[in-house]
CSV table of C-alpha atoms in Angstrom, one decimal:
chain,number,residue,atom,x,y,z
Y,1,MET,CA,46.7,-9.0,3.7
Y,2,ARG,CA,44.7,-8.5,7.2
Y,3,LEU,CA,45.6,-10.5,10.2
Y,4,TYR,CA,42.3,-9.5,12.9
Y,5,SER,CA,43.8,-10.6,16.5
Y,6,GLY,CA,43.2,-9.6,20.6
Y,7,PRO,CA,45.4,-8.2,22.5
Y,8,LEU,CA,45.8,-11.0,24.5
Y,9,SER,CA,45.1,-13.6,22.3
Y,10,MET,CA,47.5,-16.0,22.1
Y,11,PHE,CA,45.8,-17.9,18.7
Y,12,GLY,CA,46.5,-14.2,17.6
Y,13,ALA,CA,49.9,-14.4,18.6
Y,14,LYS,CA,51.2,-17.1,16.8
Y,15,ALA,CA,49.8,-16.4,13.4
Y,16,ARG,CA,51.8,-12.7,14.3
Y,17,ILE,CA,55.0,-14.6,15.3
Y,18,ALA,CA,54.3,-17.5,12.1
Y,19,LEU,CA,54.2,-13.8,9.8
Y,20,LEU,CA,57.0,-12.2,11.2
Y,21,GLU,CA,59.3,-15.4,11.4
Y,22,LYS,CA,57.8,-15.7,7.3
Y,23,GLY,CA,58.5,-11.7,6.9
Y,24,ILE,CA,55.8,-11.7,5.2
Y,25,ALA,CA,53.7,-7.7,5.2
Y,26,CYS,CA,50.3,-7.8,6.9
Y,27,GLU,CA,48.1,-4.9,8.7
Y,28,ILE,CA,47.4,-6.2,12.3
Y,29,VAL,CA,43.9,-5.0,13.7
Y,30,ASN,CA,43.3,-5.6,17.3
Y,31,VAL,CA,39.8,-5.8,18.1
Y,32,PRO,CA,38.2,-4.4,21.1
Y,33,PHE,CA,38.5,-6.0,24.2
Y,34,ASP,CA,36.7,-5.6,27.8
Y,35,TRP,CA,38.3,-7.0,30.8
Y,36,ASP,CA,34.2,-7.6,32.0
Y,37,ARG,CA,32.7,-8.7,29.0
Y,38,GLY,CA,35.4,-9.8,26.8
Y,39,TYR,CA,35.8,-9.9,22.8
Y,40,ASP,CA,31.9,-8.8,23.8
Y,41,PRO,CA,30.5,-7.4,21.3
Y,42,LYS,CA,32.0,-9.1,18.4
Y,43,HIS,CA,34.3,-7.3,16.2
Y,44,ALA,CA,31.6,-7.1,12.6
Y,45,GLU,CA,34.1,-8.9,10.8
Y,46,VAL,CA,34.9,-12.2,12.8
Y,47,ALA,CA,31.9,-12.8,13.7
Y,48,ARG,CA,31.0,-12.5,10.0
Y,49,ILE,CA,33.8,-15.0,9.1
Y,50,ASN,CA,34.2,-17.3,12.1
Y,51,PRO,CA,30.6,-19.1,13.3
Y,52,LYS,CA,32.9,-19.5,16.4
Y,53,ARG,CA,33.3,-15.6,16.9
Y,54,GLN,CA,36.5,-15.5,17.8
Y,55,VAL,CA,40.1,-14.4,16.9
Y,56,PRO,CA,42.5,-15.0,14.5
Y,57,VAL,CA,40.5,-14.1,11.8
Y,58,LEU,CA,42.4,-13.8,8.1
Y,59,VAL,CA,41.5,-12.1,5.0
Y,60,ASP,CA,43.5,-12.3,2.0
Y,61,GLY,CA,42.0,-10.9,-0.8
Y,62,ASP,CA,38.9,-12.9,-1.4
Y,63,LEU,CA,40.0,-15.5,0.9
Y,64,GLU,CA,39.2,-15.4,4.8
Y,65,LEU,CA,40.1,-18.4,6.8
Y,66,PHE,CA,40.0,-18.5,10.8
Y,67,ASP,CA,41.9,-20.7,12.7
Y,68,SER,CA,45.6,-20.4,13.9
Y,69,SER,CA,46.2,-23.5,12.5
Y,70,LEU,CA,45.0,-23.3,9.5
Y,71,ILE,CA,46.5,-19.8,9.2
Y,72,PHE,CA,49.7,-21.2,9.6
Y,73,GLU,CA,48.9,-23.7,6.6
Y,74,TYR,CA,48.2,-20.6,4.4
Y,75,PHE,CA,51.4,-18.9,5.3
Y,76,GLU,CA,53.4,-22.1,5.1
Y,77,ASP,CA,51.7,-22.3,1.0
Y,78,ILE,CA,52.1,-19.0,0.2
Y,79,LYS,CA,55.8,-18.3,1.3
Y,80,PRO,CA,57.8,-21.8,1.7
Y,81,GLU,CA,61.0,-20.3,3.3
Y,82,PRO,CA,61.7,-20.6,5.5
Y,83,ALA,CA,60.1,-23.0,6.3
Y,84,LEU,CA,58.0,-23.2,9.5
Y,85,TRP,CA,57.4,-27.5,9.6
Y,86,PRO,CA,60.0,-30.1,9.0
Y,87,ARG,CA,60.6,-31.2,5.8
Y,88,GLU,CA,60.5,-35.1,6.2
Y,89,ALA,CA,57.2,-36.2,6.5
Y,90,LYS,CA,57.7,-38.4,10.1
Y,91,ALA,CA,59.3,-34.6,11.7
Y,92,ARG,CA,56.7,-32.9,9.7
Y,93,ALA,CA,54.1,-34.8,11.2
Y,94,ARG,CA,55.4,-35.2,15.0
Y,95,ALA,CA,55.6,-31.2,14.5
Y,96,ARG,CA,52.2,-30.7,14.1
Y,97,LEU,CA,51.3,-33.3,16.7
Y,98,THR,CA,53.7,-31.3,19.3
Y,99,GLU,CA,51.1,-27.8,17.8
Y,100,LEU,CA,48.2,-29.7,18.1
Y,101,LYS,CA,48.9,-31.3,21.8
Y,102,SER,CA,49.8,-27.6,22.8
Y,103,ASP,CA,46.5,-26.2,22.0
Y,104,GLU,CA,44.2,-29.2,22.6
Y,105,VAL,CA,45.7,-30.6,25.6
Y,106,PHE,CA,48.3,-28.0,27.6
Y,107,PHE,CA,46.0,-25.2,26.5
Y,108,PRO,CA,42.3,-26.4,28.0
Y,109,ILE,CA,45.1,-27.7,31.1
Y,110,ILE,CA,45.3,-23.8,31.5
Y,111,MET,CA,42.0,-23.0,30.6
Y,112,LYS,CA,40.5,-24.7,34.2
Y,113,LEU,CA,43.0,-22.5,36.3
Y,114,MET,CA,41.3,-18.9,34.5
Y,115,GLY,CA,39.1,-17.5,37.0
Y,116,ARG,CA,38.3,-18.7,40.6
Y,117,PRO,CA,38.5,-22.4,39.8
Y,118,GLY,CA,38.0,-25.1,43.5
Y,119,GLU,CA,41.2,-26.0,45.5
Y,120,ASP,CA,41.1,-29.7,43.8
Y,121,VAL,CA,40.2,-28.3,40.7
Y,122,ALA,CA,43.1,-26.3,40.4
Y,123,ARG,CA,45.8,-29.4,42.3
Y,124,ALA,CA,44.4,-31.2,39.5
Y,125,ALA,CA,45.0,-29.0,36.7
Y,126,ARG,CA,48.7,-27.8,37.8
Y,127,GLU,CA,49.6,-31.2,38.3
Y,128,ASN,CA,48.7,-32.5,34.3
Y,129,ALA,CA,50.2,-29.5,33.4
Y,130,GLN,CA,53.5,-30.4,34.9
Y,131,ARG,CA,53.0,-34.4,33.7
Y,132,PHE,CA,52.9,-32.0,30.1
Y,133,HIS,CA,55.9,-30.7,30.8
Y,134,ALA,CA,58.2,-33.0,32.2
Y,135,ASP,CA,57.2,-35.0,28.2
Y,136,ILE,CA,57.9,-31.3,26.1
Y,137,GLU,CA,61.8,-31.6,28.3
Y,138,GLN,CA,62.2,-35.3,26.8
Y,139,GLN,CA,60.4,-34.7,23.9
Y,140,LEU,CA,63.2,-31.9,23.3
Y,141,GLY,CA,66.0,-33.8,24.5
Y,142,ASP,CA,69.5,-32.1,23.5
Y,143,ARG,CA,67.7,-30.1,20.4
Y,144,ALA,CA,67.3,-26.7,20.3
Y,145,PHE,CA,63.5,-26.5,18.7
Y,146,LEU,CA,61.0,-28.8,19.8
Y,147,CYS,CA,61.5,-30.9,16.5
Y,148,GLY,CA,64.3,-30.9,15.1
Y,149,ASP,CA,67.2,-28.2,14.5
Y,150,ALA,CA,65.2,-25.4,13.4
Y,151,LEU,CA,62.3,-23.4,14.7
Y,152,SER,CA,58.3,-25.0,13.6
Y,153,TYR,CA,55.4,-23.7,14.7
Y,154,ALA,CA,55.2,-26.5,17.3
Y,155,ASP,CA,57.3,-24.1,19.0
Y,156,ILE,CA,55.4,-21.0,18.2
Y,157,ALA,CA,52.4,-22.7,19.7
Y,158,PHE,CA,54.2,-24.0,23.0
Y,159,TYR,CA,55.5,-21.3,23.4
Y,160,LEU,CA,52.4,-18.7,23.5
Y,161,ALA,CA,50.9,-21.6,25.6
Y,162,GLN,CA,53.1,-22.1,28.5
Y,163,LEU,CA,53.5,-18.2,28.3
Y,164,TRP,CA,49.5,-18.4,29.8
Y,165,GLY,CA,50.8,-21.3,32.0
Y,166,GLU,CA,52.7,-19.1,33.5
Y,167,ARG,CA,50.5,-16.2,34.1
Y,168,TRP,CA,47.7,-18.8,35.6
Y,169,THR,CA,49.8,-20.4,38.1
Y,170,ALA,CA,51.3,-23.3,36.0
Y,171,PRO,CA,54.9,-22.1,35.6
Y,172,MET,CA,57.2,-23.9,33.4
Y,173,PRO,CA,59.2,-26.2,36.7
Y,174,GLN,CA,63.1,-26.1,37.9
Y,175,SER,CA,62.7,-29.8,36.5
Y,176,ALA,CA,62.8,-29.0,33.3
Y,177,PRO,CA,66.7,-27.5,32.5
Y,178,ARG,CA,66.8,-28.0,29.3
Y,179,LEU,CA,62.7,-26.6,28.9
Y,180,LEU,CA,64.0,-23.6,30.3
Y,181,ALA,CA,66.7,-23.0,28.0
Y,182,TRP,CA,64.2,-23.2,25.5
Y,183,ARG,CA,62.3,-20.4,26.3
Y,184,GLU,CA,65.2,-18.1,26.8
Y,185,ARG,CA,66.4,-19.3,22.8
Y,186,MET,CA,62.9,-18.6,22.2
Y,187,THR,CA,62.2,-15.4,23.9
Y,188,ARG,CA,65.3,-14.0,22.0
Y,189,ARG,CA,64.1,-14.4,19.2
Y,190,ALA,CA,63.0,-11.3,17.1
Y,191,SER,CA,59.6,-12.2,16.1
Y,192,VAL,CA,58.8,-13.6,18.9
Y,193,ARG,CA,60.1,-10.1,21.4
Y,194,GLU,CA,58.2,-7.8,19.5
Y,195,ALA,CA,55.0,-10.3,20.3
Y,196,ALA,CA,55.5,-10.7,23.3
Y,197,ALA,CA,56.2,-7.5,23.7
Y,198,THR,CA,52.6,-6.3,23.1
Y,199,ILE,CA,51.1,-8.9,25.6
Y,200,VAL,CA,52.9,-6.5,28.1
Y,201,ALA,CA,52.2,-3.5,27.0
Y,202,TYR,CA,48.8,-3.8,27.4
Y,203,LEU,CA,49.0,-6.3,30.1
Y,204,VAL,CA,51.3,-3.2,32.4
Y,205,SER,CA,48.1,-0.6,30.9
Y,206,GLN,CA,45.6,-2.6,32.4
Y,207,ASP,CA,47.4,-3.4,35.8
Y,208,GLN,CA,47.4,-6.7,35.3
Y,209,PRO,CA,50.8,-9.5,35.8
Y,210,ILE,CA,53.4,-10.4,33.6
Y,211,PRO,CA,55.1,-13.4,33.3
Y,212,PRO,CA,58.4,-13.5,35.3
Y,213,PHE,CA,60.8,-14.2,32.7
Y,214,LEU,CA,59.2,-11.6,30.5
Y,215,ALA,CA,60.0,-9.2,33.1
Y,216,GLU,CA,62.8,-7.7,30.8
Y,217,LEU,CA,60.9,-6.8,27.9
Y,218,LYS,CA,58.6,-3.8,30.5
Y,219,ALA,CA,59.3,-1.0,29.1
Y,220,PRO,CA,61.0,1.2,32.1
């Protein structure tokens, strides 16, 4: 099995954490990345397999997949234990919805902060991010994880999305103490630490700022 990812691919990091949680052996191929050109020129295999020409791309024998959510589902099918979706139907649906909202509602808000957005655009994006944080804080309640008492793909997705939020000036607010405690628990997990440390190491190597909550992962 081979996973094509990138040093700063949020969606690739999602798949990598899932691999580590599941204990699935997989070769990680970090495709070339440049601060000016991004992922251009595209890696030949990524361009061939994914019409969107984006990572992550998974190859397992004659199976070729793209999209982190589809890759999640494949991992769950080939190695059901430990389960990373809740077993009960409604709980599983809520977890899938939370993962979808992390990727397609919250992260597009953060994308508006990348580069040099105008003041009005940036203000609106931060306000929307704050509202999303408040909603997730309420959803979390007194549970250990976003969708129950066990880690799910929803936790993995939102952890990575909020990491990018921290990088792009939409930090998790102090008014969400339970969510901050959740993030600390997530950061202590071996799988999350390994994936986050890889991101931190790359940012440091490029003289780029790192999210303050990951400062402990910076090599001495």
